[in-house]
Tab-separated table of C-alpha atoms and ligand atoms in Angstrom:
chain	number	residue	atom	x	y	z
Z	1	MET	CA	-10.940	34.120	-29.975
Z	2	SER	CA	-8.720	31.211	-28.257
Z	3	GLU	CA	-8.200	27.526	-29.336
Z	4	ILE	CA	-8.847	27.008	-25.365
Z	5	HIS	CA	-11.852	28.897	-25.605
Z	6	LEU	CA	-13.589	27.604	-28.483
Z	7	LEU	CA	-13.269	23.790	-27.425
Z	8	LYS	CA	-14.701	25.318	-23.410
Z	9	GLU	CA	-17.833	26.838	-26.029
Z	10	ARG	CA	-17.810	23.176	-27.456
Z	11	ILE	CA	-17.914	21.193	-24.394
Z	12	ALA	CA	-20.936	23.518	-23.447
Z	13	ARG	CA	-22.912	23.103	-26.221
Z	14	ARG	CA	-22.414	18.880	-26.293
Z	15	ASP	CA	-21.129	19.277	-29.719
Z	16	TYR	CA	-18.183	17.578	-28.179
Z	17	THR	CA	-16.931	13.785	-28.473
Z	18	VAL	CA	-15.938	12.125	-25.174
Z	19	GLY	CA	-14.022	8.871	-25.814
Z	20	VAL	CA	-12.727	6.176	-23.202
Z	21	ILE	CA	-10.302	4.030	-23.339
Z	22	GLY	CA	-10.897	0.391	-21.322
Z	23	LEU	CA	-14.761	-0.074	-20.606
Z	24	GLY	CA	-14.068	-1.712	-17.223
Z	25	TYR	CA	-15.259	-1.398	-13.496
Z	26	VAL	CA	-14.527	2.100	-14.461
Z	27	GLY	CA	-14.147	2.597	-18.050
Z	28	LEU	CA	-17.819	1.641	-18.232
Z	29	PRO	CA	-19.828	4.069	-15.435
Z	30	LEU	CA	-17.424	7.012	-16.814
Z	31	VAL	CA	-19.191	6.302	-20.543
Z	32	LEU	CA	-22.796	6.848	-19.308
Z	33	ARG	CA	-22.528	9.186	-16.927
Z	34	PHE	CA	-20.762	11.828	-19.931
Z	35	GLY	CA	-23.306	10.034	-22.268
Z	36	GLU	CA	-26.576	10.717	-19.911
Z	37	VAL	CA	-24.865	14.084	-19.272
Z	38	GLY	CA	-25.524	15.025	-23.295
Z	39	PHE	CA	-21.605	14.355	-24.596
Z	40	PRO	CA	-21.794	12.176	-27.490
Z	41	VAL	CA	-19.360	8.688	-26.559
Z	42	ILE	CA	-17.267	6.289	-28.308
Z	43	GLY	CA	-16.333	3.324	-25.683
Z	44	PHE	CA	-12.947	1.736	-26.976
Z	45	ASP	CA	-12.043	-1.514	-25.553
Z	46	VAL	CA	-9.846	-4.566	-27.210
Z	47	ASP	CA	-12.635	-7.236	-25.719
Z	48	ARG	CA	-14.360	-7.898	-28.954
Z	49	GLY	CA	-17.031	-9.258	-26.774
Z	50	LYS	CA	-17.543	-6.748	-24.509
Z	51	VAL	CA	-17.955	-4.204	-27.194
Z	52	LYS	CA	-20.466	-6.874	-28.830
Z	53	GLN	CA	-22.655	-6.654	-25.688
Z	54	LEU	CA	-22.776	-3.161	-25.373
Z	55	ASN	CA	-23.267	-2.494	-28.515
Z	56	ASP	CA	-26.206	-4.633	-28.421
Z	57	GLY	CA	-27.553	-3.037	-25.336
Z	58	GLY	CA	-25.757	-5.046	-22.796
Z	59	SER	CA	-23.829	-4.848	-19.698
Z	60	TYR	CA	-21.621	-7.667	-18.045
Z	61	ILE	CA	-20.983	-5.078	-15.143
Z	62	GLN	CA	-23.695	-6.224	-12.294
Z	63	HIS	CA	-24.319	-2.536	-10.653
Z	64	VAL	CA	-24.667	-1.255	-14.769
Z	65	PRO	CA	-28.539	-1.396	-15.069
Z	66	ALA	CA	-28.666	-2.708	-18.906
Z	67	ASP	CA	-31.422	0.058	-19.817
Z	68	ARG	CA	-28.717	2.178	-19.292
Z	69	VAL	CA	-26.425	1.106	-21.976
Z	70	SER	CA	-29.039	0.786	-24.244
Z	71	GLY	CA	-30.615	4.028	-23.529
Z	72	LEU	CA	-27.824	5.444	-24.869
Z	73	VAL	CA	-26.979	3.114	-27.843
Z	74	SER	CA	-30.560	3.442	-28.712
Z	75	ALA	CA	-30.262	7.360	-28.588
Z	76	ARG	CA	-27.856	7.094	-31.192
Z	77	ARG	CA	-24.958	8.931	-28.061
Z	78	PHE	CA	-22.755	6.318	-27.518
Z	79	GLU	CA	-21.635	3.481	-29.488
Z	80	ALA	CA	-18.150	0.640	-28.458
Z	81	THR	CA	-15.264	-0.174	-30.915
Z	82	CYS	CA	-12.156	-1.928	-30.818
Z	83	ASP	CA	-10.929	-0.039	-33.990
Z	84	PRO	CA	-8.618	2.850	-32.386
Z	85	GLU	CA	-8.672	4.615	-35.951
Z	86	ARG	CA	-11.483	5.850	-34.672
Z	87	LEU	CA	-9.437	7.482	-31.771
Z	88	ARG	CA	-9.270	10.534	-34.097
Z	89	GLU	CA	-13.308	11.352	-33.743
Z	90	ALA	CA	-12.744	12.001	-30.053
Z	91	ASP	CA	-12.403	15.450	-28.899
Z	92	ALA	CA	-11.316	13.901	-25.281
Z	93	VAL	CA	-9.839	10.511	-24.617
Z	94	ILE	CA	-9.989	8.978	-21.312
Z	95	ILE	CA	-7.740	6.484	-20.209
Z	96	CYS	CA	-8.902	3.563	-18.526
Z	97	VAL	CA	-6.225	0.751	-18.454
Z	98	PRO	CA	-5.317	-1.534	-16.147
Z	99	THR	CA	-2.428	-1.269	-14.351
Z	100	PRO	CA	-1.656	-4.371	-12.677
Z	101	LEU	CA	1.834	-6.268	-10.816
Z	102	THR	CA	3.861	-8.381	-12.298
Z	103	ALA	CA	4.845	-11.977	-11.040
Z	104	HIS	CA	7.393	-9.719	-9.067
Z	105	ARG	CA	5.149	-7.657	-7.864
Z	106	GLU	CA	6.970	-4.325	-10.240
Z	107	PRO	CA	4.375	-1.730	-11.939
Z	108	ASP	CA	3.069	-3.441	-15.402
Z	109	LEU	CA	2.362	-0.280	-16.977
Z	110	GLN	CA	2.464	-2.510	-20.817
Z	111	TYR	CA	-1.437	-1.856	-20.779
Z	112	VAL	CA	-0.287	2.304	-20.737
Z	113	GLU	CA	2.583	2.176	-22.602
Z	114	LYS	CA	0.290	0.700	-25.772
Z	115	THR	CA	-2.589	2.442	-25.006
Z	116	ALA	CA	-0.302	6.118	-25.132
Z	117	ASP	CA	0.866	4.487	-28.158
Z	118	THR	CA	-2.615	4.277	-30.223
Z	119	VAL	CA	-3.389	7.898	-28.859
Z	120	ALA	CA	-0.316	9.555	-30.340
Z	121	ALA	CA	-0.455	7.723	-34.137
Z	122	THR	CA	-4.031	9.318	-33.948
Z	123	LEU	CA	-3.695	12.386	-32.213
Z	124	ARG	CA	-4.603	15.724	-33.734
Z	125	SER	CA	-4.475	19.076	-32.643
Z	126	GLY	CA	-7.370	20.562	-30.187
Z	127	GLN	CA	-7.450	16.878	-28.211
Z	128	LEU	CA	-7.781	16.488	-24.158
Z	129	ILE	CA	-5.482	13.682	-23.255
Z	130	CYS	CA	-6.530	12.416	-19.473
Z	131	LEU	CA	-5.176	9.519	-18.085
Z	132	GLU	CA	-7.547	7.787	-15.032
Z	133	SER	CA	-6.087	4.305	-14.349
Z	134	THR	CA	-4.469	4.160	-11.334
Z	135	THR	CA	-0.001	4.536	-11.314
Z	136	TYR	CA	2.963	6.114	-9.259
Z	137	PRO	CA	3.467	9.389	-9.504
Z	138	GLY	CA	5.360	10.874	-12.895
Z	139	THR	CA	3.816	8.278	-15.470
Z	140	THR	CA	1.621	10.902	-17.432
Z	141	ASP	CA	5.066	13.136	-17.140
Z	142	GLU	CA	7.252	10.038	-17.859
Z	143	ILE	CA	5.165	7.617	-19.993
Z	144	VAL	CA	2.395	8.963	-21.996
Z	145	LEU	CA	3.321	12.736	-22.776
Z	146	PRO	CA	6.540	11.656	-24.734
Z	147	ARG	CA	5.128	9.015	-26.777
Z	148	LEU	CA	2.413	11.978	-27.569
Z	149	LEU	CA	5.438	14.867	-27.976
Z	150	ALA	CA	6.773	12.852	-30.207
Z	151	ARG	CA	4.222	13.576	-32.852
Z	152	GLY	CA	5.383	17.091	-32.921
Z	153	LEU	CA	2.399	19.048	-31.456
Z	154	ARG	CA	2.745	21.296	-28.267
Z	155	VAL	CA	1.218	20.468	-25.505
Z	156	GLY	CA	-0.467	22.782	-23.729
Z	157	GLU	CA	-1.650	24.374	-26.880
Z	158	GLU	CA	-1.824	22.207	-30.040
Z	159	PHE	CA	-2.755	18.994	-27.649
Z	160	PHE	CA	-3.780	19.128	-23.867
Z	161	LEU	CA	-3.196	16.211	-21.189
Z	162	ALA	CA	-3.653	15.588	-17.535
Z	163	PHE	CA	-4.098	13.106	-14.768
Z	164	SER	CA	-7.560	12.465	-12.726
Z	165	PRO	CA	-7.664	9.615	-10.988
Z	166	GLU	CA	-10.987	6.987	-10.482
Z	167	ARG	CA	-12.901	6.854	-7.226
Z	168	GLU	CA	-14.666	4.431	-8.306
Z	169	ASP	CA	-16.240	1.980	-5.359
Z	170	PRO	CA	-18.789	-0.581	-7.035
Z	171	GLY	CA	-21.983	-1.254	-5.001
Z	172	ASN	CA	-21.827	1.933	-2.575
Z	173	GLN	CA	-25.244	3.287	-2.547
Z	174	GLN	CA	-24.205	6.442	-1.396
Z	175	TYR	CA	-21.437	7.644	-3.537
Z	176	GLY	CA	-21.631	7.274	-7.567
Z	177	THR	CA	-19.430	8.768	-10.467
Z	178	SER	CA	-21.255	11.971	-10.267
Z	179	THR	CA	-20.995	12.740	-6.793
Z	180	ILE	CA	-17.773	11.732	-5.868
Z	181	PRO	CA	-15.557	14.349	-6.262
Z	182	LYS	CA	-12.630	14.552	-9.238
Z	183	VAL	CA	-8.877	15.223	-8.218
Z	184	VAL	CA	-7.409	16.964	-11.572
Z	185	GLY	CA	-3.742	17.891	-12.353
Z	186	GLY	CA	-2.493	18.856	-16.188
Z	187	VAL	CA	0.349	19.022	-17.681
Z	188	THR	CA	-0.001	23.065	-17.800
Z	189	PRO	CA	-2.559	24.892	-16.166
Z	190	ALA	CA	-4.541	24.914	-19.738
Z	191	CYS	CA	-4.190	21.539	-19.988
Z	192	ARG	CA	-5.673	21.629	-16.508
Z	193	ASP	CA	-8.391	24.323	-16.849
Z	194	LEU	CA	-9.559	21.893	-20.374
Z	195	ALA	CA	-9.877	19.210	-18.157
Z	196	CYS	CA	-11.259	20.774	-14.957
Z	197	THR	CA	-14.062	22.268	-17.420
Z	198	LEU	CA	-15.187	19.114	-19.131
Z	199	TYR	CA	-15.360	17.093	-15.718
Z	200	ALA	CA	-17.130	19.758	-14.406
Z	201	HIS	CA	-20.142	18.963	-16.314
Z	202	ALA	CA	-20.004	15.489	-15.042
Z	203	VAL	CA	-19.218	15.347	-12.112
Z	204	GLU	CA	-20.666	17.735	-8.626
Z	205	ARG	CA	-17.255	19.004	-7.643
Z	206	VAL	CA	-13.944	19.029	-9.155
Z	207	VAL	CA	-10.801	19.524	-7.532
Z	208	PRO	CA	-7.894	20.773	-9.129
Z	209	VAL	CA	-4.849	19.987	-7.963
Z	210	ALA	CA	-0.790	21.873	-8.777
Z	211	SER	CA	0.616	19.028	-10.867
Z	212	THR	CA	-0.380	15.140	-12.623
Z	213	LYS	CA	2.024	14.102	-10.203
Z	214	VAL	CA	-0.101	15.372	-7.369
Z	215	ALA	CA	-3.084	13.924	-8.629
Z	216	GLU	CA	-1.105	10.870	-9.127
Z	217	ALA	CA	-0.166	11.037	-5.223
Z	218	THR	CA	-3.760	12.106	-4.007
Z	219	LYS	CA	-5.009	8.687	-5.231
Z	220	ILE	CA	-2.145	6.462	-4.545
Z	221	LEU	CA	-2.079	8.278	-0.990
Z	222	GLU	CA	-6.315	7.183	-0.915
Z	223	ASN	CA	-5.029	3.724	-1.063
Z	224	VAL	CA	-2.372	3.627	1.386
Z	225	TYR	CA	-4.386	5.285	3.909
Z	226	ARG	CA	-6.838	2.556	3.244
Z	227	ALA	CA	-4.131	-0.002	3.207
Z	228	VAL	CA	-2.304	1.090	6.096
Z	229	ASN	CA	-5.460	0.809	8.634
Z	230	ILE	CA	-6.992	-2.327	7.525
Z	231	ALA	CA	-2.992	-3.717	8.428
Z	232	LEU	CA	-3.372	-2.392	11.828
Z	233	VAL	CA	-6.618	-3.779	12.388
Z	234	ASN	CA	-5.867	-7.323	11.073
Z	235	GLU	CA	-2.858	-7.219	13.218
Z	236	LEU	CA	-4.837	-6.245	15.856
Z	237	LYS	CA	-7.246	-8.566	15.669
Z	238	LEU	CA	-4.932	-10.957	15.915
Z	239	ALA	CA	-3.546	-9.593	19.387
Z	240	PHE	CA	-7.014	-9.651	20.624
Z	241	GLU	CA	-7.729	-12.673	19.622
Z	242	ARG	CA	-5.045	-14.353	21.648
Z	243	MET	CA	-5.929	-12.288	24.973
Z	244	GLY	CA	-9.636	-13.253	24.312
Z	245	ILE	CA	-11.328	-10.446	23.056
Z	246	ASP	CA	-13.124	-9.684	20.929
Z	247	VAL	CA	-11.727	-6.992	18.470
Z	248	TRP	CA	-15.125	-6.411	16.381
Z	249	GLU	CA	-16.448	-5.277	20.097
Z	250	VAL	CA	-13.540	-3.277	20.812
Z	251	ILE	CA	-14.253	-0.951	17.178
Z	252	GLU	CA	-18.224	-0.256	17.665
Z	253	ALA	CA	-17.353	0.627	20.971
Z	254	ALA	CA	-13.878	2.845	19.769
Z	255	LYS	CA	-16.693	3.878	17.347
Z	256	THR	CA	-18.009	6.305	19.638
Z	257	LYS	CA	-15.300	8.458	19.918
Z	258	PRO	CA	-16.925	11.798	17.883
Z	259	PHE	CA	-13.342	13.211	16.728
Z	260	GLY	CA	-9.638	11.517	15.449
Z	261	PHE	CA	-10.812	7.974	14.688
Z	262	GLN	CA	-12.213	6.332	12.033
Z	263	ALA	CA	-13.131	2.880	12.064
Z	264	PHE	CA	-12.038	-0.141	9.862
Z	265	TYR	CA	-12.713	-3.434	9.796
Z	266	PRO	CA	-10.655	-6.553	9.673
Z	267	GLY	CA	-11.037	-8.917	7.242
Z	268	PRO	CA	-9.319	-12.265	4.956
Z	269	GLY	CA	-7.770	-10.071	3.559
Z	270	LEU	CA	-7.506	-7.014	0.584
Z	271	GLY	CA	-8.791	-7.668	-2.516
Z	272	GLY	CA	-10.263	-5.739	-5.797
Z	273	HIS	CA	-7.933	-4.106	-8.411
Z	274	CYS	CA	-6.982	-1.260	-5.719
Z	275	ILE	CA	-5.776	-1.533	-2.118
Z	276	PRO	CA	-3.781	-4.702	-2.876
Z	277	ILE	CA	-1.845	-3.780	-5.997
Z	278	ASP	CA	-1.406	0.384	-6.507
Z	279	PRO	CA	0.814	1.001	-3.008
Z	280	PHE	CA	2.892	-0.825	-4.574
Z	281	TYR	CA	3.354	0.908	-7.201
Z	282	LEU	CA	4.563	3.873	-5.191
Z	283	THR	CA	6.884	1.217	-2.996
Z	284	TRP	CA	8.727	0.498	-6.481
Z	285	LYS	CA	8.666	4.179	-7.555
Z	286	ALA	CA	10.556	5.956	-3.924
Z	287	ARG	CA	13.427	3.187	-4.685
Z	288	GLU	CA	14.465	4.991	-8.208
Z	289	TYR	CA	14.837	8.057	-5.209
Z	290	GLY	CA	16.787	6.308	-2.723
Z	291	VAL	CA	13.928	6.271	-0.110
Z	292	ALA	CA	11.901	3.194	2.065
Z	293	THR	CA	8.711	3.172	2.540
Z	294	ARG	CA	8.496	0.635	5.386
Z	295	PHE	CA	4.781	1.616	6.275
Z	296	ILE	CA	3.240	0.473	2.627
Z	297	GLU	CA	5.774	-2.866	3.298
Z	298	LEU	CA	4.307	-4.232	6.198
Z	299	ALA	CA	1.243	-2.860	5.455
Z	300	GLY	CA	1.353	-5.852	2.496
Z	301	GLU	CA	2.904	-8.800	4.420
Z	302	ILE	CA	0.471	-8.340	7.887
Z	303	ASN	CA	-2.911	-8.096	4.830
Z	304	SER	CA	-1.070	-11.082	2.395
Z	305	GLY	CA	-0.788	-13.037	5.772
Z	306	MET	CA	-4.539	-12.798	6.586
Z	307	PRO	CA	-5.533	-16.059	4.205
Z	308	LEU	CA	-3.492	-18.231	5.833
Z	309	HIS	CA	-3.999	-17.140	9.251
Z	310	VAL	CA	-7.638	-17.648	8.240
Z	311	VAL	CA	-7.323	-21.415	7.446
Z	312	GLN	CA	-4.978	-22.171	10.306
Z	313	ARG	CA	-8.451	-20.772	12.541
Z	314	VAL	CA	-10.341	-23.018	10.445
Z	315	MET	CA	-7.526	-26.189	10.642
Z	316	GLU	CA	-7.401	-25.030	14.782
Z	317	ALA	CA	-11.138	-24.929	15.019
Z	318	LEU	CA	-11.736	-28.778	13.202
Z	319	ASN	CA	-8.587	-29.983	15.424
Z	320	GLU	CA	-10.598	-29.184	18.696
Z	321	ARG	CA	-13.728	-31.321	17.836
Z	322	GLY	CA	-11.532	-34.240	16.811
Z	323	LYS	CA	-11.232	-34.049	13.109
Z	324	ALA	CA	-8.181	-33.016	10.646
Z	325	LEU	CA	-8.681	-30.533	7.890
Z	326	LYS	CA	-7.230	-33.431	5.509
Z	327	GLY	CA	-10.458	-34.501	3.909
Z	328	ALA	CA	-12.675	-32.491	5.448
Z	329	ARG	CA	-15.014	-30.960	3.396
Z	330	VAL	CA	-15.322	-27.121	3.281
Z	331	LEU	CA	-17.446	-24.814	2.226
Z	332	VAL	CA	-16.178	-21.271	1.135
Z	333	LEU	CA	-18.446	-18.442	1.509
Z	334	GLY	CA	-18.005	-15.838	-1.017
Z	335	VAL	CA	-15.236	-15.243	-3.074
Z	336	ALA	CA	-15.822	-11.185	-4.593
Z	337	TYR	CA	-13.518	-9.193	-2.718
Z	338	LYS	CA	-16.809	-7.454	-1.882
Z	339	ARG	CA	-19.898	-7.507	-0.171
Z	340	ASP	CA	-22.632	-7.793	-2.903
Z	341	THR	CA	-20.172	-7.440	-6.062
Z	342	ASP	CA	-18.979	-10.196	-8.556
Z	343	ASP	CA	-15.764	-8.772	-9.027
Z	344	SER	CA	-13.382	-11.686	-7.649
Z	345	ARG	CA	-9.944	-9.764	-9.042
Z	346	GLU	CA	-7.339	-10.296	-5.777
Z	347	SER	CA	-10.088	-11.294	-3.556
Z	348	PRO	CA	-8.619	-13.483	-0.225
Z	349	GLY	CA	-11.302	-15.814	-1.223
Z	350	LEU	CA	-9.178	-17.409	-4.229
Z	351	GLU	CA	-6.443	-17.355	-2.152
Z	352	ILE	CA	-8.290	-19.333	0.728
Z	353	LEU	CA	-9.380	-21.758	-1.748
Z	354	GLU	CA	-6.047	-23.036	-2.838
Z	355	LEU	CA	-4.296	-23.094	0.572
Z	356	LEU	CA	-7.931	-24.952	2.242
Z	357	ILE	CA	-6.918	-28.056	-1.363
Z	358	ARG	CA	-3.461	-27.966	-0.601
Z	359	SER	CA	-4.073	-28.703	3.311
Z	360	GLY	CA	-5.640	-31.436	1.644
Z	361	ALA	CA	-9.656	-30.419	2.226
Z	362	ARG	CA	-12.304	-31.025	-0.012
Z	363	VAL	CA	-13.767	-27.351	-1.010
Z	364	GLU	CA	-16.480	-26.171	-2.876
Z	365	TYR	CA	-17.533	-22.758	-2.455
Z	366	SER	CA	-21.100	-20.748	-3.118
Z	367	ASP	CA	-21.405	-17.327	-4.389
Z	368	PRO	CA	-24.504	-15.988	-5.470
Z	369	HIS	CA	-22.633	-13.511	-7.448
Z	370	ILE	CA	-20.093	-15.327	-9.649
Z	371	ALA	CA	-21.289	-18.548	-10.591
Z	372	ARG	CA	-18.187	-19.916	-11.864
Z	373	LEU	CA	-14.624	-18.999	-11.061
Z	374	PRO	CA	-12.607	-16.787	-14.017
Z	375	LEU	CA	-9.372	-18.096	-14.668
Z	376	GLY	CA	-7.236	-15.662	-13.420
Z	377	ARG	CA	-3.549	-14.269	-13.251
Z	378	ARG	CA	-2.750	-16.135	-10.704
Z	379	HIS	CA	-5.087	-18.714	-9.601
Z	380	LYS	CA	-5.986	-21.155	-11.765
Z	381	LEU	CA	-8.835	-22.706	-10.038
Z	382	ASP	CA	-11.388	-24.776	-11.763
Z	383	LEU	CA	-14.965	-24.895	-9.658
Z	384	THR	CA	-18.142	-23.738	-9.706
Z	385	SER	CA	-20.309	-21.871	-7.264
Z	386	VAL	CA	-22.822	-24.485	-5.052
Z	387	PRO	CA	-26.488	-22.848	-4.423
Z	388	LEU	CA	-27.164	-23.069	-0.890
Z	389	THR	CA	-29.981	-25.745	0.338
Z	390	GLU	CA	-30.348	-27.491	3.318
Z	391	GLY	CA	-29.351	-31.048	1.319
Z	392	SER	CA	-26.440	-29.551	0.135
Z	393	LEU	CA	-25.053	-28.339	3.384
Z	394	ARG	CA	-25.376	-31.058	4.900
Z	395	GLY	CA	-21.808	-32.948	4.340
Z	396	PHE	CA	-20.053	-30.057	5.454
Z	397	ASP	CA	-17.823	-29.894	8.190
Z	398	ALA	CA	-17.192	-26.788	7.863
Z	399	ALA	CA	-17.695	-22.855	6.346
Z	400	VAL	CA	-15.851	-20.830	6.021
Z	401	LEU	CA	-16.881	-16.846	5.413
Z	402	VAL	CA	-15.041	-15.200	3.367
Z	403	THR	CA	-17.654	-12.398	1.642
Z	404	ASP	CA	-20.636	-11.446	3.746
Z	405	HIS	CA	-22.757	-11.083	1.206
Z	406	SER	CA	-26.474	-9.838	2.274
Z	407	THR	CA	-27.918	-13.052	0.015
Z	408	HIS	CA	-26.302	-15.684	2.039
Z	409	PRO	CA	-28.914	-17.520	3.815
Z	410	TYR	CA	-27.348	-16.967	6.935
Z	411	GLU	CA	-30.014	-18.338	9.269
Z	412	LEU	CA	-29.820	-21.823	7.357
Z	413	ILE	CA	-25.834	-22.222	6.998
Z	414	HIS	CA	-26.013	-21.370	10.970
Z	415	ARG	CA	-28.637	-24.232	11.498
Z	416	VAL	CA	-27.413	-27.193	9.225
Z	417	VAL	CA	-22.879	-26.675	9.500
Z	418	PRO	CA	-21.795	-27.484	12.552
Z	419	LEU	CA	-18.686	-25.016	12.469
Z	420	ILE	CA	-18.382	-21.645	10.639
Z	421	ILE	CA	-15.648	-19.738	10.783
Z	422	ASP	CA	-16.337	-16.071	10.372
Z	423	THR	CA	-13.938	-14.086	8.582
Z	424	ARG	CA	-16.228	-10.453	8.410
Z	425	ASN	CA	-18.483	-10.649	12.060
Z	426	ALA	CA	-21.874	-11.835	10.068
Z	427	PHE	CA	-23.640	-13.816	11.870
Z	428	ARG	CA	-23.195	-12.794	15.163
Z	429	PRO	CA	-25.151	-9.428	14.529
Z	430	ARG	CA	-27.228	-11.194	12.856
Z	431	GLY	CA	-28.248	-12.745	16.858
Z	432	LEU	CA	-26.467	-16.132	14.924
Z	433	LEU	CA	-24.096	-17.163	18.003
Z	434	GLY	CA	-22.981	-20.482	19.315
Z	435	ALA	CA	-20.100	-22.058	20.377
Z	436	HIS	CA	-19.768	-23.349	16.630
Z	437	VAL	CA	-18.855	-19.790	15.420
Z	438	VAL	CA	-15.365	-19.104	15.442
Z	439	SER	CA	-14.263	-15.338	14.507
Z	440	ALA	CA	-10.672	-15.385	12.369
C	501	NAD	N1	-12.644	-1.403	-10.096
C	501	NAD	C1	-12.228	-0.117	-9.446
C	501	NAD	O1	-12.984	0.103	-8.959
C	501	NAD	C2	-11.398	0.946	-9.454
C	501	NAD	C3	-11.220	2.101	-8.942
C	501	NAD	C4	-10.696	3.090	-8.375
C	501	NAD	C5	-9.142	2.783	-9.737
C	501	NAD	N2	-9.280	1.703	-10.867
C	501	NAD	C6	-7.813	2.283	-11.987
C	501	NAD	O2	-8.491	2.173	-12.775
C	501	NAD	C7	-7.927	1.271	-14.110
C	501	NAD	C8	-8.986	0.282	-14.711
C	501	NAD	O3	-9.534	-0.222	-13.632
C	501	NAD	P1	-10.568	-1.577	-13.742
C	501	NAD	O4	-10.886	-1.984	-12.728
C	501	NAD	O5	-11.444	-0.399	-14.908
C	501	NAD	O6	-9.942	-2.394	-14.824
C	501	NAD	P2	-10.811	-3.447	-15.467
C	501	NAD	O7	-10.831	-4.582	-15.697
C	501	NAD	O8	-12.403	-3.545	-15.391
C	501	NAD	O9	-11.045	-2.864	-17.463
C	501	NAD	C9	-10.005	-2.372	-18.159
C	501	NAD	C10	-10.741	-2.699	-19.326
C	501	NAD	O10	-9.622	-2.120	-20.460
C	501	NAD	C11	-9.742	-2.616	-21.090
C	501	NAD	N3	-8.241	-2.533	-22.296
C	501	NAD	C12	-7.352	-3.563	-21.384
C	501	NAD	N4	-5.958	-3.126	-22.830
C	501	NAD	C13	-6.805	-2.582	-23.561
C	501	NAD	C14	-6.303	-1.056	-24.940
C	501	NAD	N5	-4.485	-0.947	-25.079
C	501	NAD	N6	-7.167	-0.675	-25.612
C	501	NAD	C15	-8.200	-0.961	-24.613
C	501	NAD	N7	-8.829	-1.544	-24.121
C	501	NAD	C16	-7.736	-1.892	-23.098
C	501	NAD	C17	-10.015	-4.009	-21.118
C	501	NAD	O11	-10.435	-5.171	-22.055
C	501	NAD	C18	-10.664	-3.745	-19.731
C	501	NAD	O12	-12.506	-4.150	-20.535
C	501	NAD	C19	-6.773	0.659	-13.160
C	501	NAD	O13	-5.673	1.508	-13.063
C	501	NAD	C20	-7.442	0.563	-11.847
C	501	NAD	O14	-6.410	0.549	-11.065
C	501	NAD	C21	-9.498	0.426	-10.466
């Protein structure tokens, strides 16, 4: 029997260990899914704190319940480690490390490169390596493959290499790891075949594509599509605002068209690990081919201008009430980039806080999911979340709603704070109207 046949049989029998490198928002749910469908799983991370917490049966991601972790740990089906030597034990190694941008907004592939070196150091015959980190087309072939080939094993015969983009949507109640279809491209047909076989045991639908580049480009298309459409509605919002037209009402009306229209919503700017970052991976790569990705650049320009627009609206609205932003007490509601999540990475809330501080406002924030602001790459704000009570709300000149968490006390805020700048259209649908609620 051929080697690949034997590997598939072992996958079917669950006599096959899955290793996951990078136990963050993407890696941890994947660990749990493979563990829960019966595979022994080893999780690798450089963060000792995370490794300890997981081995103690805990979770550091709000939407990942600790009992899912502790269930697998006590069944001895999952173990986390910082020891890269143990990669030898894994039959499949799935890489979910960060892919941020550098200070000059260029791809920062240091995590992928380091991880590829680590995987290469223990590469053995029969191993399947699969990259899931979002990146530009060509990364698997150009960055990962040469490092693995240097070990002297043949790809597609002695080891297998694939790319399968993660499509995690934290907090989405409708779709999770098992129900979101998985696109898979392999370096060779055998690589794709083996990766598809493995994923088919964990997700409902696997979508094989012709190459790793197609799989990489698919993820970029999905994120560029969102970035461009969000920029479009943000631009329309600015135009309609001047014309006295409510963009939210326009979108609701347009949504009644049963074909050819998909609703995107304006907001205070883009956040999260994906949409503000990934499109620029393509922009950078396209330059190598002499192609200018103008849509992406323009969308980036419009979206990254939104926090400043919000702060200008705060300034104008205070001005209309005879107050200056300098010295005003302003409360930012929500710093997570997305409703009901605890992720503040790249959040426009951080940018808005900084812009307000720079304008001389006395700023505080409240976010039920983020007790203290983590020190980010770009933002170094030392603030803790203010609990929202009638007493704590009194004395603020304005509140800026940045994240529409479902647990904000909207009625209380509406009743007590004299000026509300609503960037998410959160107050009106709750029937909380009035001249002191300004949309931005
Ligand atoms: N968060 C999302 O919703 C989402 C969705 C789709 C795709 N992605 C992509 O998935 C990838 C991972 O994103 P994430 O949100 O899970 O990031 P994350 O920061 O939550 O997790 C990454 C983990 O990798 C670990 N790590 C870093 N370097 C390592 C190394 N050399 N060895 C082992 N572990 C290492 C970090 O300690 C961290 O725990 C990125 O490419 C991202 O663009 C993220």
